[in-house]
Amino acid sequence: MAYDFSGYPRGWFIVGFSDEYGPGTVRKLRYFGQDLICYRGESGRILIRDGHCPHLGAHLGAGGDVVGDDIICPFHRWRFAADGPCVEIPYCDQPIPKRAALKTWESRELNGMIYLWYHPEGDGPDFDTPILPIHESAQWLPWKHSMLEIKTHSKEIIENVVDRAHFSPIHNTHIDVFENAFEAERAIQFNKGTAYPRGGGVDHFELTATYYGPGYQISEMKGFLHSILVNAHTMIDEQTLHLRFGVSLQAGEDPAKLEQYAQAYIDNLTTGFHEDIQIWENKTYREHPLLCASDGPIMKLRKWYAQFYA
C-alpha cells in the first residue's frame, strides 16, 4: 500500500536545546515552510511565535527586543504581548487595530530541550512528551549536542528504526538481537550488538530506541558508558530538514573525562550520520519497495508513520 506523505505530519518536534537560549535571546527559525522566532522571556519562559510583524513584515528575529515576555519589532517598535495582541504602538495614540496580533505556537521546555507542536489544521496536542531521567537530575550530565542540515524527508530517516540490514555495511556495527514494536504514537527498536567506531575501539552495547511521534527518538544505551541519546529531525520544508542530536552521560567522579567521552560520542554520531546522509541525499523513495524475507517491517513502519498525516 502507498501512503500520502505530502505536507507535514502532526506531532511534537524538537527545535532547540535549552542552553541555546539565555534571557532575552531571540533566534530565527524556519520550519514547516514558515518563518518563526523562538525567544526566552525575562521570566525564563520560552515562546515560539510567527516570525514576521503583521504591520509591514519585518522579521522579529532580526533585531527584535524582548521586554518582559513581550517581543518588540525592530522596524517600528510595535510591542506584542506573550499571549498575542499588540499592546503598544509608540507613535500612535489611536486604538490599536484588533487584527494587530502575533500567533504564539504551542511549545514546551522539558528535558533540556525545546519542543514545538505542529498540526496542519492548527489543532492542539493529542499525545504527550515523556519526562526523561535527565530532567532536573544531578545524576545525568547536560546535553552535548550538534545539528546538521540535510536534503531529505523525515520519512527516509525514520525507516532506520526497522532497518537492521544497513548497520553493518553503513556503520560497521554488528547486530546480534534486533526487535521492533509499535504502540500508538511510539515506534520502538531494541537491539544488542557490537560497534566498531571509525575512530577506533570496540563497544558492546544494548540499546532501546523509541520514537515519540514522527519527529524525535530517545534512546537509552548501555555499553562502555550509560547514556541517553536524542535524534530529532524537524522539517524546514518538504525537501530539507534539521537533524539535531545529543548525548547525556550518567554522572561520575571525573567530570573532565566524561566531557571528553561526551564529545567523542558526538564526533562518532556525526560520522555515523554523514554515512547515512550519503544515502539519504542521493536515494529515491520507493512507494512499493522490493523487499526480501530478511528486511525489517518497513511497511508496518510506514503504516505507523502514516497515522500522523491522518
Coordinates of C-alpha atoms in Angstrom, one line a residue:
M1 CA 0.0 0.0 0.0
A2 CA 1.3 3.5 -0.8
Y3 CA 0.8 6.3 1.7
D4 CA 0.5 10.0 1.1
F5 CA 3.3 11.8 2.9
S6 CA 2.8 15.2 1.3
G7 CA 2.8 18.2 3.6
Y8 CA 4.0 17.7 7.2
P9 CA 3.0 15.3 10.0
R10 CA 1.4 16.4 13.2
G11 CA 3.4 16.0 16.4
W12 CA 6.0 17.3 18.8
F13 CA 9.3 18.4 17.2
I14 CA 12.5 19.5 18.9
V15 CA 13.6 22.9 17.7
G16 CA 16.5 23.6 20.1
F17 CA 18.2 22.9 23.3
S18 CA 17.7 24.9 26.5
D19 CA 21.3 26.0 26.7
E20 CA 21.0 27.9 23.4
Y21 CA 18.6 30.4 24.9
G22 CA 19.8 32.8 27.6
P23 CA 17.4 35.5 28.9
G24 CA 16.4 37.8 26.1
T25 CA 17.9 35.6 23.3
V26 CA 15.8 35.7 20.1
R27 CA 16.5 33.3 17.2
K28 CA 15.1 33.0 13.7
L29 CA 13.6 29.6 12.9
R30 CA 12.1 28.2 9.7
Y31 CA 10.1 25.0 10.0
F32 CA 7.1 23.5 8.1
G33 CA 7.6 26.1 5.4
Q34 CA 7.0 29.0 7.8
D35 CA 9.2 31.7 9.4
L36 CA 9.1 31.7 13.2
I37 CA 11.0 33.1 16.1
C38 CA 11.9 31.5 19.4
Y39 CA 12.9 33.6 22.4
R40 CA 13.3 33.4 26.2
G41 CA 11.4 36.0 28.1
E42 CA 12.7 37.7 31.2
S43 CA 10.5 35.3 33.3
G44 CA 12.5 32.4 31.8
R45 CA 9.6 31.3 29.6
I46 CA 10.3 30.0 26.1
L47 CA 8.0 31.4 23.4
I48 CA 7.7 30.4 19.8
R49 CA 5.8 32.8 17.5
D50 CA 5.2 33.8 13.9
G51 CA 8.4 35.4 12.6
H52 CA 7.1 38.4 10.7
C53 CA 5.4 41.5 12.1
P54 CA 1.8 41.9 10.8
H55 CA 2.4 45.6 10.3
L56 CA 4.9 45.7 7.4
G57 CA 6.5 42.3 7.6
A58 CA 9.8 42.9 9.4
H59 CA 11.4 39.7 10.8
L60 CA 11.2 39.9 14.6
G61 CA 14.2 37.6 14.8
A62 CA 16.4 40.2 13.1
G63 CA 16.9 42.8 15.7
G64 CA 13.7 42.3 17.8
D65 CA 13.9 43.1 21.5
V66 CA 12.5 41.1 24.4
V67 CA 10.9 43.2 27.2
G68 CA 9.3 41.1 29.9
D69 CA 7.9 38.2 27.9
D70 CA 6.9 40.5 25.1
I71 CA 8.6 40.9 21.7
I72 CA 9.2 44.4 20.1
C73 CA 9.5 44.7 16.4
P74 CA 12.8 46.3 15.3
F75 CA 11.2 48.3 12.4
H76 CA 8.6 50.5 14.1
R77 CA 8.7 49.2 17.7
W78 CA 5.3 47.6 17.8
R79 CA 5.1 45.6 21.0
F80 CA 3.4 42.2 21.1
A81 CA 2.3 40.5 24.4
A82 CA 3.2 36.9 25.0
D83 CA -0.5 35.9 24.5
G84 CA -0.6 37.5 21.1
P85 CA -2.0 41.0 20.8
C86 CA -0.1 44.2 20.0
V87 CA -0.2 46.3 23.2
E88 CA 1.8 49.3 22.1
I89 CA 2.4 51.4 19.0
P90 CA 4.7 54.1 20.3
Y91 CA 3.9 56.7 17.6
C92 CA 0.1 56.2 17.6
D93 CA -2.4 57.5 20.2
Q94 CA -5.4 55.9 18.5
P95 CA -6.8 52.5 19.3
I96 CA -4.6 49.6 18.2
P97 CA -6.2 47.7 15.3
K98 CA -7.8 44.5 16.5
R99 CA -6.1 42.4 13.9
A100 CA -2.7 43.5 15.2
A101 CA -1.6 40.3 16.8
L102 CA 1.2 37.7 16.6
K103 CA 0.5 34.0 16.8
T104 CA 2.1 32.2 19.7
W105 CA 2.7 28.5 18.9
E106 CA 2.2 25.6 21.3
S107 CA 5.6 24.8 22.8
R108 CA 7.2 23.5 26.0
E109 CA 10.6 23.3 27.5
L110 CA 11.4 19.9 29.0
N111 CA 14.3 17.6 29.4
G112 CA 16.7 20.4 28.5
M113 CA 15.1 20.7 25.1
I114 CA 12.5 22.9 23.3
Y115 CA 9.5 21.2 21.8
L116 CA 7.2 22.7 19.2
W117 CA 3.7 21.2 18.5
Y118 CA 2.7 21.2 14.8
H119 CA -0.7 20.3 13.4
P120 CA -1.6 21.1 9.8
E121 CA -5.1 22.2 10.8
G122 CA -4.0 24.1 13.9
D123 CA -5.4 21.6 16.4
G124 CA -3.8 21.1 19.8
P125 CA -1.7 18.2 21.1
D126 CA -3.3 14.8 21.1
F127 CA -0.3 13.0 22.7
D128 CA 2.3 14.0 25.2
T129 CA 6.1 14.2 25.6
P130 CA 7.9 11.9 28.1
I131 CA 9.9 13.2 31.0
L132 CA 13.4 11.8 30.8
P133 CA 15.8 11.0 33.7
I134 CA 18.0 14.0 32.6
H135 CA 15.1 16.4 33.5
E136 CA 16.4 18.3 36.6
S137 CA 18.5 15.4 37.7
A138 CA 22.1 15.7 39.0
Q139 CA 22.6 12.0 38.1
W140 CA 22.8 13.0 34.4
L141 CA 25.1 15.5 32.7
P142 CA 23.7 18.3 30.5
W143 CA 23.3 17.5 26.8
K144 CA 26.3 17.7 24.5
H145 CA 24.6 18.3 21.1
S146 CA 25.0 19.2 17.5
M147 CA 22.9 19.8 14.4
L148 CA 23.1 19.0 10.6
E149 CA 21.0 20.3 7.7
I150 CA 20.1 17.6 5.3
K151 CA 18.4 17.5 1.9
T152 CA 15.9 14.7 2.6
H153 CA 12.5 14.0 4.1
S154 CA 11.8 12.7 7.6
K155 CA 10.1 9.6 6.1
E156 CA 13.6 8.5 4.9
I157 CA 15.3 8.9 8.3
I158 CA 12.6 7.2 10.3
E159 CA 12.9 4.0 8.3
N160 CA 16.2 3.4 10.0
V161 CA 14.3 2.3 13.1
V162 CA 13.4 -1.0 11.4
D163 CA 16.4 -1.4 9.0
R164 CA 18.7 -3.9 10.7
A165 CA 20.5 -4.8 7.5
H166 CA 22.1 -1.3 7.0
F167 CA 24.0 -1.3 10.3
S168 CA 26.9 -3.5 9.1
P169 CA 27.6 -2.0 5.6
I170 CA 27.0 1.6 6.6
H171 CA 28.0 1.9 10.2
N172 CA 30.4 -1.0 10.7
T173 CA 28.2 -2.3 13.5
H174 CA 27.3 -6.0 14.1
I175 CA 23.8 -6.6 15.4
D176 CA 23.1 -9.8 17.4
V177 CA 19.5 -9.0 18.5
F178 CA 17.0 -6.7 16.8
E179 CA 13.3 -6.3 17.6
N180 CA 10.6 -3.7 16.8
A181 CA 7.3 -2.8 18.4
F182 CA 4.6 -0.2 17.5
E183 CA 2.4 1.1 20.3
A184 CA 0.1 4.1 19.5
E185 CA 2.4 7.1 18.9
R186 CA 5.5 5.1 19.8
A187 CA 7.8 3.1 17.5
I188 CA 10.4 1.1 19.4
Q189 CA 13.6 -0.6 18.5
F190 CA 15.6 -2.9 20.8
N191 CA 19.0 -4.1 19.7
K192 CA 22.2 -5.6 21.1
G193 CA 25.4 -5.8 19.2
T194 CA 29.0 -4.6 18.9
A195 CA 30.0 -1.3 17.4
Y196 CA 33.4 -0.6 15.8
P197 CA 33.6 3.2 15.8
R198 CA 35.5 4.7 12.9
G199 CA 37.7 6.5 15.4
G200 CA 38.8 3.2 16.9
G201 CA 37.8 0.9 19.7
V202 CA 35.0 -1.6 20.3
D203 CA 31.8 -1.1 22.2
H204 CA 29.4 -4.0 23.2
F205 CA 26.1 -2.3 23.7
E206 CA 22.4 -2.8 24.4
L207 CA 20.0 -0.1 23.2
T208 CA 16.3 0.7 23.4
A209 CA 15.3 3.5 21.0
T210 CA 11.8 4.9 21.0
Y211 CA 10.2 7.4 18.6
Y212 CA 7.6 9.5 20.4
G213 CA 5.7 10.6 17.3
P214 CA 7.2 11.3 13.9
G215 CA 9.8 13.8 14.9
Y216 CA 12.2 12.6 17.5
Q217 CA 13.7 9.4 19.0
I218 CA 15.0 8.9 22.5
S219 CA 17.5 6.1 23.1
E220 CA 18.9 4.6 26.3
M221 CA 22.2 2.9 25.6
K222 CA 24.2 0.7 27.9
G223 CA 27.7 -0.2 26.9
F224 CA 31.1 1.2 27.7
L225 CA 29.1 4.1 29.3
H226 CA 25.4 4.5 30.2
S227 CA 23.9 7.2 28.0
I228 CA 20.7 8.8 26.8
L229 CA 20.7 9.8 23.2
V230 CA 18.3 12.1 21.2
N231 CA 17.9 12.1 17.5
A232 CA 15.4 14.7 16.3
H233 CA 14.5 15.7 12.7
T234 CA 12.3 18.7 12.1
M235 CA 11.4 19.6 8.5
I236 CA 12.3 23.1 7.2
D237 CA 10.4 22.4 4.0
E238 CA 9.3 19.2 2.2
Q239 CA 12.9 18.6 0.9
T240 CA 15.1 19.8 3.8
L241 CA 15.3 19.2 7.5
H242 CA 17.4 19.9 10.5
L243 CA 18.7 16.9 12.3
R244 CA 19.6 17.6 16.0
F245 CA 21.3 15.0 18.0
G246 CA 22.7 14.9 21.5
V247 CA 24.1 12.7 24.3
S248 CA 23.8 12.9 28.1
L249 CA 26.0 10.6 30.1
Q250 CA 25.4 9.3 33.6
A251 CA 27.3 11.5 36.1
G252 CA 30.5 10.1 37.6
E253 CA 33.6 11.1 39.7
D254 CA 35.6 12.5 36.8
P255 CA 33.6 15.2 35.0
A256 CA 36.5 16.2 32.7
K257 CA 36.9 12.7 31.5
L258 CA 33.1 12.4 31.0
E259 CA 33.2 15.6 29.0
Q260 CA 35.8 14.0 26.7
Y261 CA 33.7 10.9 26.3
A262 CA 30.6 13.0 25.5
Q263 CA 32.5 14.9 22.8
A264 CA 33.7 11.6 21.4
Y265 CA 30.1 10.4 21.3
I266 CA 29.1 13.5 19.3
D267 CA 32.1 13.0 17.0
N268 CA 31.1 9.4 16.3
L269 CA 27.4 10.3 15.9
T270 CA 28.4 13.0 13.4
T271 CA 30.5 10.5 11.5
G272 CA 27.6 8.0 11.5
F273 CA 25.0 10.5 10.3
H274 CA 27.3 11.5 7.5
E275 CA 27.4 7.9 6.5
D276 CA 23.6 7.9 6.4
I277 CA 23.5 11.3 4.6
Q278 CA 25.4 9.9 1.7
I279 CA 22.5 7.5 1.2
W280 CA 19.6 9.8 2.2
E281 CA 20.6 12.7 -0.1
N282 CA 21.0 10.5 -3.2
K283 CA 18.3 7.8 -3.0
T284 CA 14.8 7.8 -4.4
Y285 CA 11.8 6.9 -2.3
R286 CA 10.2 3.7 -3.4
E287 CA 6.4 3.7 -2.6
H288 CA 6.4 0.0 -3.4
P289 CA 9.8 -1.3 -2.4
L290 CA 11.1 -4.7 -3.5
L291 CA 11.7 -6.4 -0.1
C292 CA 13.3 -9.7 0.8
A293 CA 12.4 -12.0 3.6
S294 CA 15.1 -10.6 5.9
D295 CA 14.2 -7.0 5.6
G296 CA 12.7 -5.4 8.6
P297 CA 9.0 -4.4 8.9
I298 CA 9.3 -1.4 6.6
M299 CA 5.6 -1.4 5.5
K300 CA 4.4 -1.7 9.2
L301 CA 6.6 1.2 10.0
R302 CA 5.1 3.2 7.1
K303 CA 1.6 2.4 8.3
W304 CA 2.6 3.6 11.8
Y305 CA 4.1 6.8 10.4
A306 CA 1.0 7.5 8.2
Q307 CA -1.2 8.0 11.3
F308 CA 0.5 11.4 11.8
Y309 CA -0.8 12.5 8.4
A310 CA -4.4 11.5 9.1

